DNA sequence: CGATAAACGAGACGGTACGTCGCGTCTTCTG
DNA sequence: CAGAAGACGCGACGTACCGTCTCGTTTATCG
């Protein structure tokens, strides 16, 4: 992702890079990142945890920040499997069904990981793309499916701005976690749905909300 | 803001702190911050730019992050003067009237400055409060005024969650700038108002939108 | 010695270098050098032993080798005090009187220390001068005194090449220790005097030798 | 020399070692050694220069130092051929006849090469032996022949310490080159003969010296 | 003659030391 | 005494080298 391969048809002499080292190192980097935070993380820590030499790391990534970003990019959990998505018959039902403790924890973890890297994104546009594809897009894709189902059902108008609506939730959560340092609770997520997302989608929330 | 004064009644012996140095240093810090980013910024850079010694900086702020945060906190432009706020008679009119190129640029600059500090917030709750008070609250307060006017006018229902609504805009903008690295355009801000904020407030947007 | 001072009349602002650190560091360097040898010695070891930061070392010496050489240059023991020199009345007596176990051990130690640095001398002529002044010259000066006394006594001809004669002993010892890795014994030193130095000086050695 | 063959009766399967690589590598090692000095030399440099892989080097020599020592050991020029030795009829004539510009240059080159390895000798006694056999002994052997001739001629007493006398010259030269970093000149070598070696041998030097 | 075992060039690997740079503190001198 | 200048202890960074291991290829001997 971050290392650009310029070679065309080099005869590939010499020992090949062991691809399994990549994953070992990325795993180690994630572990250390979660435990120590970006600033507290050390390249030597990662190398030691992965039982690798520092040169092996720097042969693959040009800097600590590139390594960390790649590690985060590989976080994409498998929650986006369309077969396991809930299908409750209503947009609200689907959105609420996605609120599960494991998902909350996973999202909060991702966000805290991201927090150390926001400053890196400004200098590396392509890294921002990678982070987006890895962290944002999977969750947005789930929402996109829900909205498309709702449009097919006639539950929401077909001319709504789906791309904007699917980002409202992530945006509100990110803002609360990163900027306001508030925890993510089920109530907060449900109020986001009922008070912002559904109205924006033109859906009347249930009277109890 | 961040520097806590523990002294009570020190006889203030010797030379007194030159208060003008504070502003010089903060200005220098902002300059360097904007030019080099948080990670690229050095305390020595700031001291040299302000023609100050490092000890003078550390006598006033306990760390680089505190200094930077204070510098950012001083960015709060005077736009929140209630007398200069637009009053167009409609909620949408007020919100749209706040979209002015200088404000956009200023906000975008603040956010990019903030980007380097997101990681600091996680470790320093009080810094998070300070950042919130300095950067988020002023803009939120303006929105709060608009919403309260709209409630007084009967334009929106009095039971809406004002505190949540006033943060939708900042959240969407932050997310787009920091996470997605997208520029802030007038169209984007207006679509936020018409497609998210106003529906969430229960106000029917104009048919042209 | 190794750090060349280019300044002329700089106003000497800021904190001064603590000269006592120089000695602490040199002492630590010598300790580590003797314990671990040149190749086994680490800059971090020296810094840790001296309770100094690596930057403090590198502020004073441009490299590990320069530091080590300076440390060795400071080895000059005070054995060359003219007042404590033996004066036996004969050249041979004086030379033999200098053969004392402590001096042998000290000389052997110096040589072993030097062994790690011979390669450094080739690249740094001025360092070679320093090493010579510190390690060779003191011993040579003692010999010079003995020969001048002998000349004054009429024991040796006044036209002998004193500068060459005073180096025969050090040269033979160095060669045996460094090249041949042989130990320095009293017998070896005495045979040097009787079989090489005295004949070269035109003095008939005693019949027992 | 340095590589010890432990095999007994291995069926010598597979491809055999190409003996020509040995010399290529040693030549490359010497080139790099002379150009860069011992510390500046890298194993990769040698391998690249010899168009060999590092494994090929390490299959033949256990370490960089062993390789270098072997390379130096192969420097032994053919000057020790007894048939080509001068035979002038006097000890001084023979010794002086060995002073030829090519020999001076060769000796100086050897010594500078040796300078990088002195530190290795302390840790590797067997390497010291090898170095001695390769670099010292050939020259000493020539001197030994000269002295034995002189004894046979009755020019010197038969009870002199030949083994010590033959090392005076090498010792003085080594000391001047390695320690004092002085060049080797014809005058220096002749004065060694006339002022040190011949007196030590009990031979009266010519009155002109 | 084909299989097999080892040597070969190339270069990735784990490890370790180097020399640099940044942070936050301490020291010296000047106003 | 505050303040500018800068040295200090500490520790992470990114580089370079050593000696080993792994590729794919070449070469010699064995079955």
Coordinates of C-alpha atoms in Angstrom, one line a residue, chain A:
Chain A
X1 CA 0.0 0.0 0.0
X2 CA 2.5 2.5 1.1
X3 CA 5.6 1.0 -0.7
X4 CA 5.4 1.7 -4.3
X5 CA 6.9 -0.9 -6.6
X6 CA 8.7 0.7 -9.5
X7 CA 10.3 -2.4 -10.9
X8 CA 9.0 -3.7 -14.1
X9 CA 10.7 -7.0 -14.9
X10 CA 13.7 -7.2 -12.6
X11 CA 15.1 -10.7 -12.7
X12 CA 14.3 -10.9 -8.9
X13 CA 17.7 -12.1 -7.9
X14 CA 18.7 -12.9 -4.4
X15 CA 16.6 -14.0 -1.5
X16 CA 13.0 -12.9 -1.7
X17 CA 11.4 -10.8 1.0
X18 CA 9.5 -13.1 3.3
X19 CA 5.9 -11.9 3.0
X20 CA 5.0 -13.4 6.3
X21 CA 7.3 -10.9 8.0
X22 CA 5.1 -8.1 6.7
X23 CA 2.1 -9.5 8.6
X24 CA 4.1 -10.3 11.7
X25 CA 5.5 -6.8 11.8
X26 CA 2.1 -5.2 11.2
X27 CA 0.5 -7.3 13.9
X28 CA 3.3 -6.4 16.3
X29 CA 2.9 -2.7 15.3
X30 CA -0.8 -2.8 16.1
X31 CA -0.2 -4.5 19.4
X32 CA 2.3 -1.9 20.5
X33 CA 0.2 0.9 19.1
X34 CA -2.8 -0.1 21.1
X35 CA -0.8 -0.7 24.2
X36 CA 1.4 2.4 24.1
X37 CA -0.2 4.9 21.8
X38 CA 1.4 6.4 18.8
X39 CA 3.9 8.6 20.6
X40 CA 4.7 5.9 23.2
X41 CA 5.4 3.4 20.5
X42 CA 8.9 2.7 19.5
X43 CA 10.3 1.1 16.4
X44 CA 12.5 -1.1 18.5
X45 CA 9.5 -2.2 20.4
X46 CA 7.8 -3.3 17.2
X47 CA 10.9 -5.0 15.9
X48 CA 11.4 -6.8 19.2
X49 CA 7.8 -7.9 19.4
X50 CA 7.9 -9.2 15.8
X51 CA 11.3 -10.8 16.4
X52 CA 12.6 -8.8 13.5
X53 CA 15.6 -6.4 13.0
X54 CA 15.0 -2.8 12.5
X55 CA 16.5 -3.0 9.1
X56 CA 13.8 -5.4 8.0
X57 CA 11.2 -2.8 9.1
X58 CA 12.9 0.1 7.3
X59 CA 13.4 -2.1 4.2
X60 CA 9.6 -2.2 3.9
X61 CA 8.4 1.1 5.3
X62 CA 10.3 4.3 5.0
X63 CA 9.5 5.6 8.5
X64 CA 7.7 4.9 11.7
X65 CA 4.6 6.8 10.6
X66 CA 4.3 4.9 7.3
X67 CA 4.5 1.6 9.2
X68 CA 1.9 2.6 11.6
X69 CA -0.4 3.8 8.9
X70 CA -0.1 0.6 7.1
X71 CA -0.8 -1.3 10.2
X72 CA -3.9 0.6 10.8
X73 CA -4.9 0.2 7.2
X74 CA -4.9 -3.6 7.8
X75 CA -7.4 -3.3 10.6
X76 CA -10.4 -3.7 8.4
X77 CA -12.4 -6.1 10.3
X78 CA -14.7 -8.6 8.6
X79 CA -17.9 -7.1 9.9
X80 CA -18.9 -6.0 6.4
X81 CA -19.9 -9.5 5.3
X82 CA -23.3 -8.8 3.6
X83 CA -24.6 -12.2 4.6
X84 CA -24.3 -11.6 8.3
X85 CA -25.9 -8.1 8.1
X86 CA -29.1 -7.7 10.0
X87 CA -32.2 -7.3 7.8
X88 CA -35.1 -6.2 10.0
X89 CA -37.3 -4.7 7.4
X90 CA -36.9 -1.1 8.5
X91 CA -34.1 1.3 8.2
X92 CA -34.2 2.1 11.8
X93 CA -34.3 -1.5 12.7
X94 CA -31.2 -2.2 10.6
X95 CA -29.3 0.7 12.0
X96 CA -30.1 -0.1 15.6
X97 CA -29.3 -3.7 15.0
X98 CA -25.7 -2.7 14.2
X99 CA -25.4 -1.3 17.7
X100 CA -23.7 -4.2 19.5
X101 CA -21.2 -4.0 22.3
X102 CA -18.5 -5.7 20.3
X103 CA -18.9 -3.3 17.5
X104 CA -18.9 -0.3 19.8
X105 CA -15.7 -1.5 21.4
X106 CA -14.1 -2.2 18.1
X107 CA -15.1 1.2 16.7
X108 CA -13.8 3.0 19.8
X109 CA -10.5 1.1 19.5
X110 CA -10.2 2.0 15.9
X111 CA -10.8 5.7 16.7
X112 CA -8.3 5.8 19.5
X113 CA -5.8 4.3 17.2
X114 CA -6.7 6.8 14.6
X115 CA -6.2 9.6 17.0
X116 CA -2.5 9.3 17.0
X117 CA -2.4 9.4 13.3
X118 CA -4.6 12.3 12.3
X119 CA -1.6 14.5 12.1
X120 CA 0.0 12.2 9.7
X121 CA -2.8 12.3 7.3
X122 CA -2.3 16.0 6.5
X123 CA 1.1 15.4 5.1
X124 CA 0.3 12.2 3.2
X125 CA -2.8 12.3 1.1
X126 CA -2.4 8.8 -0.2
X127 CA -2.2 7.6 3.4
X128 CA -5.4 9.4 4.1
X129 CA -7.0 7.4 1.3
X130 CA -5.7 4.3 2.8
X131 CA -6.9 5.1 6.2
X132 CA -10.3 6.0 4.8
X133 CA -10.6 2.8 2.8
X134 CA -9.6 0.7 5.8
X135 CA -11.4 2.4 8.6
X136 CA -14.3 4.5 7.2
X137 CA -15.4 2.8 4.1
X138 CA -16.3 -0.6 5.6
X139 CA -18.7 1.0 8.1
X140 CA -20.1 3.3 5.5
X141 CA -20.6 0.4 3.1
X142 CA -22.9 -1.2 5.6
X143 CA -24.9 1.9 6.0
X144 CA -25.0 2.2 2.2
X145 CA -26.6 -1.2 2.0
X146 CA -29.2 -0.3 4.6
X147 CA -30.1 2.9 2.7
X148 CA -30.3 1.1 -0.6
X149 CA -32.6 -1.5 0.9
X150 CA -34.8 1.3 2.4
X151 CA -35.0 3.0 -1.0
X152 CA -35.9 -0.3 -2.7
X153 CA -38.6 -0.7 0.0
X154 CA -39.9 2.7 -0.7
X155 CA -39.1 3.6 2.9
X156 CA -37.0 6.6 1.9
X157 CA -37.1 8.8 -1.2
X158 CA -34.8 7.7 -3.9
X159 CA -33.3 11.1 -4.4
X160 CA -31.7 11.4 -1.0
X161 CA -27.9 12.0 -0.7
X162 CA -26.9 8.5 0.4
X163 CA -23.2 9.3 0.4
X164 CA -23.8 12.1 2.9
X165 CA -26.2 10.2 5.1
X166 CA -23.9 7.2 5.6
X167 CA -21.2 9.5 7.0
X168 CA -23.3 11.3 9.5
X169 CA -23.0 8.5 12.0
X170 CA -19.2 8.1 11.8
X171 CA -18.8 11.8 11.8
X172 CA -20.8 12.3 15.0
X173 CA -19.0 9.4 16.7
X174 CA -15.6 10.5 15.7
X175 CA -16.2 14.0 16.9
X176 CA -17.5 12.9 20.2
X177 CA -14.6 10.5 20.8
X178 CA -11.7 12.4 19.4
X179 CA -12.6 16.0 20.0
X180 CA -14.8 15.9 23.0
X181 CA -13.3 12.8 24.5
X182 CA -16.7 11.4 25.4
X183 CA -17.4 7.7 25.6
X184 CA -19.6 6.0 23.0
X185 CA -22.8 4.7 24.6
X186 CA -25.8 2.9 23.2
X187 CA -28.0 5.8 24.1
X188 CA -25.8 8.2 22.2
X189 CA -25.8 6.0 19.1
X190 CA -29.6 5.6 19.2
X191 CA -30.2 9.3 19.6
X192 CA -27.9 9.9 16.6
X193 CA -30.2 7.6 14.6
X194 CA -33.4 9.0 15.8
X195 CA -32.6 12.6 16.0
X196 CA -30.3 13.1 13.1
X197 CA -30.0 10.3 10.6
X198 CA -33.6 9.3 10.3
X199 CA -34.9 12.9 10.0
X200 CA -32.2 13.6 7.4
X201 CA -33.4 10.6 5.5
X202 CA -37.0 11.8 5.7
X203 CA -38.1 8.9 7.9
X204 CA -40.3 9.7 10.8
X205 CA -38.8 8.1 13.9
X206 CA -41.0 6.1 16.2
X207 CA -43.1 8.1 18.6
X208 CA -41.3 6.6 21.6
X209 CA -38.0 8.1 20.7

